mmCIF file of C-alpha atoms in Angstrom:
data_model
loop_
_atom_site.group_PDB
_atom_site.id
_atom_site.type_symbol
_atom_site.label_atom_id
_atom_site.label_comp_id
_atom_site.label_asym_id
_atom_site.label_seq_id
_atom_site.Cartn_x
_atom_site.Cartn_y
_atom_site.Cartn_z
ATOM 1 C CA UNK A 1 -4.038 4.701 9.927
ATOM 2 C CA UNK A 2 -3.548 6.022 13.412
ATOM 3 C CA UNK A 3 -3.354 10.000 13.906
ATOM 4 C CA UNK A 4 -0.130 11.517 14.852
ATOM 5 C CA UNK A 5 -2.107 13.987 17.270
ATOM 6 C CA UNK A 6 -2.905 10.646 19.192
ATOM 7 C CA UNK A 7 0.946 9.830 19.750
ATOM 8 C CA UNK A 8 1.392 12.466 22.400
ATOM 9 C CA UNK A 9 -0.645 10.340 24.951
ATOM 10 C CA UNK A 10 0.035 12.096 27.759
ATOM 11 C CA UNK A 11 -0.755 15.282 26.630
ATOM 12 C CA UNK A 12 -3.775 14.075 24.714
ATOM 13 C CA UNK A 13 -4.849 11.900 27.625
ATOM 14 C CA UNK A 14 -4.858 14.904 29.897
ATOM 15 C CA UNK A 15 -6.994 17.644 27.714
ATOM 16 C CA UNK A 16 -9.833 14.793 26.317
ATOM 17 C CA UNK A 17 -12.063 16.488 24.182
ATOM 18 C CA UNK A 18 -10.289 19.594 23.900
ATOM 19 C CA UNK A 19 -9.190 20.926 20.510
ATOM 20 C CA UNK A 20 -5.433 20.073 20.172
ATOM 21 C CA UNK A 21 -2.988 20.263 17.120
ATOM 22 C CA UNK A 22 0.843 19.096 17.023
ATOM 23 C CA UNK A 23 2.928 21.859 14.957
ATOM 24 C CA UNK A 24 4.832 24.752 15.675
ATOM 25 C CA UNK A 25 3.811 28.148 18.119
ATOM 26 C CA UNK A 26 2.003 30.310 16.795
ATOM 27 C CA UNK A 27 4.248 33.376 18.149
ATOM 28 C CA UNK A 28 6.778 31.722 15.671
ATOM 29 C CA UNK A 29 5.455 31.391 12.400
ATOM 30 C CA UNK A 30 4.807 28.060 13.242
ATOM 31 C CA UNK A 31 2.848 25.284 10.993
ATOM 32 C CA UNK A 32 -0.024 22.491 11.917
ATOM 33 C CA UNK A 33 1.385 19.107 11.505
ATOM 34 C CA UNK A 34 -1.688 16.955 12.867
ATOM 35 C CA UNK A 35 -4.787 18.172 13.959
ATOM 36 C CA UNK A 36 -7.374 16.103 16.612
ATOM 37 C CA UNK A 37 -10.860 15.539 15.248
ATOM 38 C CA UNK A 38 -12.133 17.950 18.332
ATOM 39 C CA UNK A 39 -9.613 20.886 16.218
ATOM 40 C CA UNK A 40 -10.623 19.926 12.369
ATOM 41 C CA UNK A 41 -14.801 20.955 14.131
ATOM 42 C CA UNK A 42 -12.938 24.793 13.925
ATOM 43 C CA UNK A 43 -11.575 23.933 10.052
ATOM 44 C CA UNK A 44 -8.084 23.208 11.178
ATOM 45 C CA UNK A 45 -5.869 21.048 9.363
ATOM 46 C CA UNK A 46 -2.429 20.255 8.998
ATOM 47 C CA UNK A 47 -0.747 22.570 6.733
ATOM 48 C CA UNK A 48 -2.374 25.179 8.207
ATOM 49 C CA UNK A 49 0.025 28.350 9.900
ATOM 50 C CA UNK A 50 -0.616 28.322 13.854
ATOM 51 C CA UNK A 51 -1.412 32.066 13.378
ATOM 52 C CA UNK A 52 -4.500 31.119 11.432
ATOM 53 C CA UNK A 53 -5.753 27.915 13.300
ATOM 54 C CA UNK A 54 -5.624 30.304 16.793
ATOM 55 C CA UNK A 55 -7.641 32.592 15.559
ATOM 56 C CA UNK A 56 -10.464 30.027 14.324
ATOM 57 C CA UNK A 57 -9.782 28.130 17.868
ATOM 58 C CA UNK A 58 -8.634 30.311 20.992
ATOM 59 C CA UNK A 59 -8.559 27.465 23.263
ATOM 60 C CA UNK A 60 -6.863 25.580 20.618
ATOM 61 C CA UNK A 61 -4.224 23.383 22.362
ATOM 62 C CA UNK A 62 -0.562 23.553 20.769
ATOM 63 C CA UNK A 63 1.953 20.137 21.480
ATOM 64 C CA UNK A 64 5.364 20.254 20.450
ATOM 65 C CA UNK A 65 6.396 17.828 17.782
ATOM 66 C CA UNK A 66 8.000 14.331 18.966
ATOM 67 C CA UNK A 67 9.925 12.583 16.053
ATOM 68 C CA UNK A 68 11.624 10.151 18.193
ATOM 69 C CA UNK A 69 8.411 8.855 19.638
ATOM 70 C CA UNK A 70 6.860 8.960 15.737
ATOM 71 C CA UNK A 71 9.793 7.156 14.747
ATOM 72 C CA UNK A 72 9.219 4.347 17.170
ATOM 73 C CA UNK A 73 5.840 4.267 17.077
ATOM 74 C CA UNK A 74 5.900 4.082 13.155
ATOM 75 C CA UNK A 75 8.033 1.004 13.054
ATOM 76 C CA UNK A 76 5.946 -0.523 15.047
ATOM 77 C CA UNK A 77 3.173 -0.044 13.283
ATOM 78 C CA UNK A 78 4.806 -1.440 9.905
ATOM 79 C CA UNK A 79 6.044 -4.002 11.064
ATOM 80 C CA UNK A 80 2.561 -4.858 11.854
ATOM 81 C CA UNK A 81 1.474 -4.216 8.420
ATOM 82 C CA UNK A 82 4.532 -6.868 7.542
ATOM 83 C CA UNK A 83 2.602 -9.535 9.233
ATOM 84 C CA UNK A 84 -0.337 -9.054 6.901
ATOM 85 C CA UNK A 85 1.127 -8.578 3.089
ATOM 86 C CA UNK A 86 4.715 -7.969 1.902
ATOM 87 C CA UNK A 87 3.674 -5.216 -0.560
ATOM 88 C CA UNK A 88 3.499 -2.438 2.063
ATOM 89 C CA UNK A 89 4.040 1.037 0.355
ATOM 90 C CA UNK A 90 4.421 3.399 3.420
ATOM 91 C CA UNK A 91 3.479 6.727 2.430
ATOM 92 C CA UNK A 92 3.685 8.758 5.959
ATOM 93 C CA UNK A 93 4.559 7.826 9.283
ATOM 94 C CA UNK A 94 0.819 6.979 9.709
ATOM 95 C CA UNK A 95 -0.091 5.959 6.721
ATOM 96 C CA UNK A 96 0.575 3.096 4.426
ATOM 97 C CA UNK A 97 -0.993 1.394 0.950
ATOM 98 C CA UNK A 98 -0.992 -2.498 1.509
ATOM 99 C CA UNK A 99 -1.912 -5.014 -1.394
ATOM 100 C CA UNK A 100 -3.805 -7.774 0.554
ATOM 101 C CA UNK A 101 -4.763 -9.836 -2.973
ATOM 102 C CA UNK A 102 -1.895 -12.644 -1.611
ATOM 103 C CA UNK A 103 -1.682 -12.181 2.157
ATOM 104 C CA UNK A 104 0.123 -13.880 4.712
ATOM 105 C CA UNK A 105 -2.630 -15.109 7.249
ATOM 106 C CA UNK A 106 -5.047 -16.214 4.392
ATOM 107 C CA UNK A 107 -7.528 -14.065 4.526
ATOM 108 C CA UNK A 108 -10.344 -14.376 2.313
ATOM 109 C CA UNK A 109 -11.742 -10.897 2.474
ATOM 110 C CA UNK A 110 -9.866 -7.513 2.737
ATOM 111 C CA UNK A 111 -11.783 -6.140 5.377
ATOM 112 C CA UNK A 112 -11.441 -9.003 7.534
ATOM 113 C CA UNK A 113 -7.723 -8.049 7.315
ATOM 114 C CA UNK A 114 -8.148 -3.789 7.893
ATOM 115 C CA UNK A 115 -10.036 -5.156 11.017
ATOM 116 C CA UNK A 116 -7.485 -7.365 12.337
ATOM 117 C CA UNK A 117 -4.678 -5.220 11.328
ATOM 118 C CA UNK A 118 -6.867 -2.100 13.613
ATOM 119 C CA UNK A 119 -7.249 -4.443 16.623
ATOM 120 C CA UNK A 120 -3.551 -5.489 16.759
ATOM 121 C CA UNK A 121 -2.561 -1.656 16.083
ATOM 122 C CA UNK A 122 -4.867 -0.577 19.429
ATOM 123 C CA UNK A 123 -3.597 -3.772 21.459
ATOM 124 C CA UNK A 124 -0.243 -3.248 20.641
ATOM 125 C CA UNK A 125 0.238 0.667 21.188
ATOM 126 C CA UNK A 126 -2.899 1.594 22.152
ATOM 127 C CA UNK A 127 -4.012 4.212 19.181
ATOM 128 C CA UNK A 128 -7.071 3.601 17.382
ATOM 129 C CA UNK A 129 -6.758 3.490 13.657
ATOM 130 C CA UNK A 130 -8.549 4.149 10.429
ATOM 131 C CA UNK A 131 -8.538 2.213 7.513
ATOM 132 C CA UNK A 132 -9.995 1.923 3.493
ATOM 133 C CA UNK A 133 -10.460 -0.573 1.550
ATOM 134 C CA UNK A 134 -10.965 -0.728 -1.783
ATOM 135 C CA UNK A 135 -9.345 -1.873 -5.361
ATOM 136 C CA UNK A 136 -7.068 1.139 -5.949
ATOM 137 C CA UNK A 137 -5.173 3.224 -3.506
ATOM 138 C CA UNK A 138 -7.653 6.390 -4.743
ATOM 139 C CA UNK A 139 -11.019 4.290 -3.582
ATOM 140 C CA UNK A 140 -9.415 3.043 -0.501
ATOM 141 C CA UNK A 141 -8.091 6.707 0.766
ATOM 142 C CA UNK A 142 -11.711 7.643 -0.293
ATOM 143 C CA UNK A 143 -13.448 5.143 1.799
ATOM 144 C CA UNK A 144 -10.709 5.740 4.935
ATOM 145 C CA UNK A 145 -12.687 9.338 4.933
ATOM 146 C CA UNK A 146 -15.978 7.965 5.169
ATOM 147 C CA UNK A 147 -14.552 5.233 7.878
ATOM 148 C CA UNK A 148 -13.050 8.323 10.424
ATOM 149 C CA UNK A 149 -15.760 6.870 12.782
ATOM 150 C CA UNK A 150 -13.140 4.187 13.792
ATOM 151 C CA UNK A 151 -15.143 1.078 12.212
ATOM 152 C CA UNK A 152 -14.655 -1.212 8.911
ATOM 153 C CA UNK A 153 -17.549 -2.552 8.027
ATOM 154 C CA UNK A 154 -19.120 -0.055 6.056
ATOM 155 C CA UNK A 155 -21.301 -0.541 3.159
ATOM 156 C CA UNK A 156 -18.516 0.933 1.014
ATOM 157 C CA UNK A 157 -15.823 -1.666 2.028
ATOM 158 C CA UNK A 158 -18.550 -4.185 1.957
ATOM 159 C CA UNK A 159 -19.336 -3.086 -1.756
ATOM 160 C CA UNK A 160 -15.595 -3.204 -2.476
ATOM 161 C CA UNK A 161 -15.344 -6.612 -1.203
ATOM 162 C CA UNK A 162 -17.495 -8.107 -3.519
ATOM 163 C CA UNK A 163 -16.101 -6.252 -6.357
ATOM 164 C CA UNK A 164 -12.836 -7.559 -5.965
ATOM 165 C CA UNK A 165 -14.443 -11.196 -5.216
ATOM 166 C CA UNK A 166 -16.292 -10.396 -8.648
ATOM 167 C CA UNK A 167 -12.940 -9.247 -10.247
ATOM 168 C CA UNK A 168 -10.933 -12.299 -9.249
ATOM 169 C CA UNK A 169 -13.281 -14.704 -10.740
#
């Protein structure tokens, strides 16, 4: 869902565009936690020593990690999910798995609810979100990759609506 580079909005809100990554200094054998879309064009990701992602990126941008603020943000980003499905398997402070098959608002199609669940996530703390849908967690994280664009209603999760229509029957 939303990108932990994106939760340092005042930093990120002052260097648009630029290539910025949350992790640890390079002069300190530091690591890449999270890196914005404008860093990942150089071939930095998270994992990734600081050492290495400054010399693909000079100008690369380096943010100190906030936890707290994660933390905070994270909750209330679950607790969004809760609204939507009780089977909410979070797997990072980002990221989550939600089985929408018996869903709280009654929903007939899961990517009626990834849409809803996006706009309440950017009215609510103003980060934009990702999300895949699918019939397995593997499919959805799949079709999160080819959704990065910040839209649902791909041909993908269209495809995978009908399948599980088809599957339910």
């Amino acid at each position: 869902m939303p990108s932990t580079h994106r939760w340092n909005r005042g930093t990120t809100l002052a260097t648009p565009g630029k290539p910025l990554v949350v992790g640890g200094s390079p002069n300190q054998r530091g690591v890449v936690a999270a890196a914005s879309y404008e860093a990942r064009k150089f071939g930095i990701h998270s994992a990734m020593p600081s050492i290495t992602a400054i010399a693909k990126c000079p100008a690369l941008i380096f943010v100190r990690p906030r936890f707290d603020v994660y933390r905070d943000i994270s909750t209330s980003i679950h607790a969004i999910f809760k609204r939507y499905s009780d089977l909410v398997e979070g797997v990072a402070l980002d990221e989550a798995y939600l089985d929408v098959t018996e869903n709280r608002q009654n929903i007939p199609y899961a990517s009626t609810i990834a849409r809803h669940i996006k706009t309440a996530i950017f009215q609510e703390t103003q980060l934009t979100a990702t999300a895949g849908v699918s019939i397995n967690k593997f499919l959805a994280k799949m079709a999160s990759f080819s959704e990065q664009a910040e839209w649902v209603d791909s041909d993908f999760t269209r495809a995978s609506d009908r399948l599980c229509r088809t599957a339910s029957d």
